Amino acid sequence: MLTRRLQVLIDEDRYSRLEQRARQRGTSVATLVREAINASFPQGIDRAAAAQLLLDAPLVPIDDWAALKAEIEAGMERGG
């Protein structure tokens, strides 16, 4: 349940970009702002803990570096 109100002043360009994205996604500007907050400040894990999880992950053997690199680059081009 939403119980707190937040007022933030931004310039017209930023607001226009938010409105455009909200229309594209069929959602509200407020929802986009809440999602951005969640992405920037996730609950339950901090950066140090996230880094430690990555460092503790088992190594994965790479048989074909060129193929893996191409797959990573293709994902980046798709925005994923």
mmCIF file of N, CA and C in Angstrom:
data_model
loop_
_atom_site.group_PDB
_atom_site.id
_atom_site.type_symbol
_atom_site.label_atom_id
_atom_site.label_comp_id
_atom_site.label_asym_id
_atom_site.label_seq_id
_atom_site.Cartn_x
_atom_site.Cartn_y
_atom_site.Cartn_z
ATOM 1 N N MET A 1 0.836 -1.168 0.000
ATOM 2 C CA MET A 1 0.000 0.000 0.000
ATOM 3 C C MET A 1 0.890 1.244 0.000
ATOM 4 N N LEU A 2 0.567 2.175 -0.847
ATOM 5 C CA LEU A 2 1.348 3.400 -0.959
ATOM 6 C C LEU A 2 0.852 4.405 0.077
ATOM 7 N N THR A 3 1.759 4.876 0.929
ATOM 8 C CA THR A 3 1.351 5.770 2.009
ATOM 9 C C THR A 3 2.123 7.079 2.058
ATOM 10 N N ARG A 4 3.207 7.187 1.309
ATOM 11 C CA ARG A 4 4.039 8.389 1.354
ATOM 12 C C ARG A 4 3.993 9.114 0.017
ATOM 13 N N ARG A 5 3.931 10.430 0.089
ATOM 14 C CA ARG A 5 3.942 11.259 -1.119
ATOM 15 C C ARG A 5 5.324 11.889 -1.247
ATOM 16 N N LEU A 6 5.826 11.938 -2.481
ATOM 17 C CA LEU A 6 7.139 12.510 -2.771
ATOM 18 C C LEU A 6 6.980 13.531 -3.884
ATOM 19 N N GLN A 7 7.509 14.724 -3.669
ATOM 20 C CA GLN A 7 7.471 15.748 -4.717
ATOM 21 C C GLN A 7 8.894 16.023 -5.168
ATOM 22 N N VAL A 8 9.120 15.872 -6.469
ATOM 23 C CA VAL A 8 10.439 16.087 -7.051
ATOM 24 C C VAL A 8 10.271 17.029 -8.238
ATOM 25 N N LEU A 9 11.083 18.070 -8.283
ATOM 26 C CA LEU A 9 11.044 18.988 -9.416
ATOM 27 C C LEU A 9 12.091 18.564 -10.428
ATOM 28 N N ILE A 10 11.664 18.435 -11.697
ATOM 29 C CA ILE A 10 12.582 18.077 -12.778
ATOM 30 C C ILE A 10 12.322 19.004 -13.960
ATOM 31 N N ASP A 11 13.253 19.039 -14.891
ATOM 32 C CA ASP A 11 13.087 19.902 -16.059
ATOM 33 C C ASP A 11 12.103 19.273 -17.047
ATOM 34 N N GLU A 12 11.650 20.100 -17.975
ATOM 35 C CA GLU A 12 10.626 19.683 -18.935
ATOM 36 C C GLU A 12 11.081 18.515 -19.800
ATOM 37 N N ASP A 13 12.353 18.511 -20.203
ATOM 38 C CA ASP A 13 12.865 17.429 -21.051
ATOM 39 C C ASP A 13 12.765 16.081 -20.346
ATOM 40 N N ARG A 14 13.191 16.012 -19.105
ATOM 41 C CA ARG A 14 13.115 14.744 -18.361
ATOM 42 C C ARG A 14 11.664 14.289 -18.209
ATOM 43 N N TYR A 15 10.789 15.241 -17.884
ATOM 44 C CA TYR A 15 9.394 14.865 -17.711
ATOM 45 C C TYR A 15 8.787 14.369 -19.020
ATOM 46 N N SER A 16 9.129 15.013 -20.116
ATOM 47 C CA SER A 16 8.632 14.569 -21.425
ATOM 48 C C SER A 16 9.090 13.155 -21.732
ATOM 49 N N ARG A 17 10.358 12.858 -21.406
ATOM 50 C CA ARG A 17 10.861 11.500 -21.640
ATOM 51 C C ARG A 17 10.117 10.490 -20.778
ATOM 52 N N LEU A 18 9.838 10.859 -19.534
ATOM 53 C CA LEU A 18 9.079 9.961 -18.660
ATOM 54 C C LEU A 18 7.671 9.729 -19.205
ATOM 55 N N GLU A 19 7.010 10.806 -19.618
ATOM 56 C CA GLU A 19 5.658 10.668 -20.168
ATOM 57 C C GLU A 19 5.639 9.788 -21.408
ATOM 58 N N GLN A 20 6.612 9.991 -22.279
ATOM 59 C CA GLN A 20 6.675 9.201 -23.511
ATOM 60 C C GLN A 20 6.863 7.720 -23.191
ATOM 61 N N ARG A 21 7.788 7.406 -22.294
ATOM 62 C CA ARG A 21 8.030 6.004 -21.933
ATOM 63 C C ARG A 21 6.804 5.406 -21.249
ATOM 64 N N ALA A 22 6.155 6.181 -20.405
ATOM 65 C CA ALA A 22 4.953 5.688 -19.725
ATOM 66 C C ALA A 22 3.867 5.342 -20.742
ATOM 67 N N ARG A 23 3.676 6.206 -21.733
ATOM 68 C CA ARG A 23 2.687 5.920 -22.787
ATOM 69 C C ARG A 23 3.051 4.657 -23.549
ATOM 70 N N GLN A 24 4.335 4.516 -23.886
ATOM 71 C CA GLN A 24 4.783 3.334 -24.630
ATOM 72 C C GLN A 24 4.505 2.057 -23.851
ATOM 73 N N ARG A 25 4.693 2.109 -22.558
ATOM 74 C CA ARG A 25 4.515 0.920 -21.722
ATOM 75 C C ARG A 25 3.103 0.768 -21.183
ATOM 76 N N GLY A 26 2.277 1.774 -21.377
ATOM 77 C CA GLY A 26 0.912 1.708 -20.866
ATOM 78 C C GLY A 26 0.862 1.777 -19.352
ATOM 79 N N THR A 27 1.707 2.624 -18.781
ATOM 80 C CA THR A 27 1.781 2.752 -17.331
ATOM 81 C C THR A 27 1.838 4.227 -16.965
ATOM 82 N N SER A 28 1.978 4.518 -15.701
ATOM 83 C CA SER A 28 2.036 5.909 -15.252
ATOM 84 C C SER A 28 3.474 6.361 -15.039
ATOM 85 N N VAL A 29 3.653 7.677 -15.023
ATOM 86 C CA VAL A 29 4.968 8.244 -14.711
ATOM 87 C C VAL A 29 5.376 7.820 -13.300
ATOM 88 N N ALA A 30 4.437 7.821 -12.380
ATOM 89 C CA ALA A 30 4.741 7.433 -10.999
ATOM 90 C C ALA A 30 5.276 6.001 -10.929
ATOM 91 N N THR A 31 4.692 5.105 -11.708
ATOM 92 C CA THR A 31 5.174 3.724 -11.726
ATOM 93 C C THR A 31 6.602 3.658 -12.246
ATOM 94 N N LEU A 32 6.905 4.428 -13.293
ATOM 95 C CA LEU A 32 8.278 4.455 -13.810
ATOM 96 C C LEU A 32 9.257 4.941 -12.751
ATOM 97 N N VAL A 33 8.872 5.967 -12.008
ATOM 98 C CA VAL A 33 9.752 6.502 -10.965
ATOM 99 C C VAL A 33 9.962 5.461 -9.871
ATOM 100 N N ARG A 34 8.890 4.778 -9.455
ATOM 101 C CA ARG A 34 9.042 3.730 -8.431
ATOM 102 C C ARG A 34 9.950 2.610 -8.929
ATOM 103 N N GLU A 35 9.794 2.215 -10.202
ATOM 104 C CA GLU A 35 10.652 1.166 -10.766
ATOM 105 C C GLU A 35 12.111 1.613 -10.813
ATOM 106 N N ALA A 36 12.345 2.878 -11.153
ATOM 107 C CA ALA A 36 13.718 3.396 -11.190
ATOM 108 C C ALA A 36 14.337 3.391 -9.795
ATOM 109 N N ILE A 37 13.547 3.731 -8.786
ATOM 110 C CA ILE A 37 14.041 3.688 -7.407
ATOM 111 C C ILE A 37 14.383 2.255 -7.023
ATOM 112 N N ASN A 38 13.505 1.319 -7.344
ATOM 113 C CA ASN A 38 13.767 -0.090 -7.021
ATOM 114 C C ASN A 38 15.012 -0.609 -7.718
ATOM 115 N N ALA A 39 15.227 -0.194 -8.961
ATOM 116 C CA ALA A 39 16.405 -0.648 -9.703
ATOM 117 C C ALA A 39 17.681 -0.031 -9.144
ATOM 118 N N SER A 40 17.606 1.211 -8.705
ATOM 119 C CA SER A 40 18.791 1.898 -8.190
ATOM 120 C C SER A 40 19.118 1.502 -6.758
ATOM 121 N N PHE A 41 18.102 1.183 -5.987
ATOM 122 C CA PHE A 41 18.289 0.860 -4.579
ATOM 123 C C PHE A 41 17.536 -0.420 -4.226
ATOM 124 N N PRO A 42 18.016 -1.572 -4.711
ATOM 125 C CA PRO A 42 17.299 -2.827 -4.441
ATOM 126 C C PRO A 42 17.281 -3.149 -2.953
ATOM 127 N N GLN A 43 16.215 -3.808 -2.545
ATOM 128 C CA GLN A 43 16.087 -4.205 -1.144
ATOM 129 C C GLN A 43 16.827 -5.501 -0.877
ATOM 130 N N GLY A 44 17.337 -5.628 0.316
ATOM 131 C CA GLY A 44 17.852 -6.899 0.776
ATOM 132 C C GLY A 44 19.282 -7.229 0.418
ATOM 133 N N ILE A 45 19.904 -6.500 -0.478
ATOM 134 C CA ILE A 45 21.282 -6.819 -0.818
ATOM 135 C C ILE A 45 22.004 -5.516 -1.153
ATOM 136 N N ASP A 46 23.195 -5.375 -0.630
ATOM 137 C CA ASP A 46 23.958 -4.181 -0.951
ATOM 138 C C ASP A 46 25.027 -4.511 -1.984
ATOM 139 N N ARG A 47 25.722 -3.514 -2.452
ATOM 140 C CA ARG A 47 26.705 -3.719 -3.513
ATOM 141 C C ARG A 47 27.825 -4.657 -3.080
ATOM 142 N N ALA A 48 28.282 -4.521 -1.855
ATOM 143 C CA ALA A 48 29.368 -5.378 -1.384
ATOM 144 C C ALA A 48 28.922 -6.835 -1.361
ATOM 145 N N ALA A 49 27.702 -7.072 -0.894
ATOM 146 C CA ALA A 49 27.188 -8.440 -0.857
ATOM 147 C C ALA A 49 27.004 -8.985 -2.273
ATOM 148 N N ALA A 50 26.530 -8.145 -3.188
ATOM 149 C CA ALA A 50 26.363 -8.583 -4.577
ATOM 150 C C ALA A 50 27.704 -8.916 -5.203
ATOM 151 N N ALA A 51 28.710 -8.092 -4.932
ATOM 152 C CA ALA A 51 30.051 -8.359 -5.464
ATOM 153 C C ALA A 51 30.596 -9.661 -4.902
ATOM 154 N N GLN A 52 30.365 -9.904 -3.630
ATOM 155 C CA GLN A 52 30.855 -11.138 -3.021
ATOM 156 C C GLN A 52 30.174 -12.359 -3.631
ATOM 157 N N LEU A 53 28.883 -12.246 -3.941
ATOM 158 C CA LEU A 53 28.183 -13.352 -4.605
ATOM 159 C C LEU A 53 28.827 -13.668 -5.948
ATOM 160 N N LEU A 54 29.186 -12.633 -6.688
ATOM 161 C CA LEU A 54 29.848 -12.852 -7.978
ATOM 162 C C LEU A 54 31.217 -13.490 -7.797
ATOM 163 N N LEU A 55 31.959 -13.015 -6.814
ATOM 164 C CA LEU A 55 33.299 -13.562 -6.575
ATOM 165 C C LEU A 55 33.250 -15.011 -6.102
ATOM 166 N N ASP A 56 32.203 -15.360 -5.373
ATOM 167 C CA ASP A 56 32.072 -16.714 -4.842
ATOM 168 C C ASP A 56 31.475 -17.702 -5.845
ATOM 169 N N ALA A 57 30.961 -17.204 -6.954
ATOM 170 C CA ALA A 57 30.331 -18.078 -7.950
ATOM 171 C C ALA A 57 31.366 -19.025 -8.543
ATOM 172 N N PRO A 58 30.954 -20.252 -8.825
ATOM 173 C CA PRO A 58 31.907 -21.201 -9.412
ATOM 174 C C PRO A 58 32.330 -20.762 -10.813
ATOM 175 N N LEU A 59 33.545 -21.074 -11.160
ATOM 176 C CA LEU A 59 34.043 -20.757 -12.492
ATOM 177 C C LEU A 59 33.378 -21.666 -13.519
ATOM 178 N N VAL A 60 33.057 -21.103 -14.644
ATOM 179 C CA VAL A 60 32.430 -21.852 -15.723
ATOM 180 C C VAL A 60 33.455 -22.003 -16.837
ATOM 181 N N PRO A 61 33.717 -23.237 -17.258
ATOM 182 C CA PRO A 61 34.693 -23.405 -18.337
ATOM 183 C C PRO A 61 34.172 -22.803 -19.642
ATOM 184 N N ILE A 62 35.055 -22.172 -20.367
ATOM 185 C CA ILE A 62 34.698 -21.560 -21.645
ATOM 186 C C ILE A 62 35.426 -22.316 -22.738
ATOM 187 N N ASP A 63 34.656 -23.068 -23.522
ATOM 188 C CA ASP A 63 35.251 -23.866 -24.586
ATOM 189 C C ASP A 63 35.498 -23.048 -25.848
ATOM 190 N N ASP A 64 34.568 -22.125 -26.139
ATOM 191 C CA ASP A 64 34.661 -21.368 -27.386
ATOM 192 C C ASP A 64 34.466 -19.887 -27.075
ATOM 193 N N TRP A 65 35.575 -19.193 -26.770
ATOM 194 C CA TRP A 65 35.508 -17.800 -26.371
ATOM 195 C C TRP A 65 34.873 -16.934 -27.459
ATOM 196 N N ALA A 66 35.196 -17.158 -28.708
ATOM 197 C CA ALA A 66 34.658 -16.339 -29.797
ATOM 198 C C ALA A 66 33.132 -16.434 -29.846
ATOM 199 N N ALA A 67 32.599 -17.640 -29.678
ATOM 200 C CA ALA A 67 31.147 -17.825 -29.704
ATOM 201 C C ALA A 67 30.496 -17.152 -28.497
ATOM 202 N N LEU A 68 31.110 -17.282 -27.324
ATOM 203 C CA LEU A 68 30.576 -16.659 -26.121
ATOM 204 C C LEU A 68 30.593 -15.136 -26.253
ATOM 205 N N LYS A 69 31.692 -14.598 -26.760
ATOM 206 C CA LYS A 69 31.798 -13.153 -26.946
ATOM 207 C C LYS A 69 30.720 -12.657 -27.909
ATOM 208 N N ALA A 70 30.498 -13.373 -29.001
ATOM 209 C CA ALA A 70 29.473 -12.990 -29.971
ATOM 210 C C ALA A 70 28.086 -13.011 -29.329
ATOM 211 N N GLU A 71 27.833 -13.999 -28.483
ATOM 212 C CA GLU A 71 26.545 -14.099 -27.802
ATOM 213 C C GLU A 71 26.344 -12.924 -26.842
ATOM 214 N N ILE A 72 27.384 -12.568 -26.106
ATOM 215 C CA ILE A 72 27.308 -11.432 -25.184
ATOM 216 C C ILE A 72 27.050 -10.144 -25.956
ATOM 217 N N GLU A 73 27.786 -9.933 -27.028
ATOM 218 C CA GLU A 73 27.618 -8.717 -27.825
ATOM 219 C C GLU A 73 26.229 -8.646 -28.447
ATOM 220 N N ALA A 74 25.704 -9.779 -28.899
ATOM 221 C CA ALA A 74 24.354 -9.797 -29.473
ATOM 222 C C ALA A 74 23.326 -9.415 -28.414
ATOM 223 N N GLY A 75 23.508 -9.908 -27.196
ATOM 224 C CA GLY A 75 22.604 -9.551 -26.109
ATOM 225 C C GLY A 75 22.660 -8.072 -25.781
ATOM 226 N N MET A 76 23.854 -7.500 -25.824
ATOM 227 C CA MET A 76 24.005 -6.073 -25.549
ATOM 228 C C MET A 76 23.332 -5.234 -26.630
ATOM 229 N N GLU A 77 23.409 -5.678 -27.866
ATOM 230 C CA GLU A 77 22.775 -4.946 -28.964
ATOM 231 C C GLU A 77 21.257 -4.966 -28.843
ATOM 232 N N ARG A 78 20.716 -6.059 -28.285
ATOM 233 C CA ARG A 78 19.263 -6.168 -28.098
ATOM 234 C C ARG A 78 18.808 -5.411 -26.861
ATOM 235 N N GLY A 79 19.773 -4.916 -26.080
ATOM 236 C CA GLY A 79 19.418 -4.198 -24.867
ATOM 237 C C GLY A 79 19.266 -5.107 -23.669
ATOM 238 N N GLY A 80 19.692 -6.343 -23.791
ATOM 239 C CA GLY A 80 19.540 -7.270 -22.671
ATOM 240 C C GLY A 80 20.822 -7.642 -22.165
#
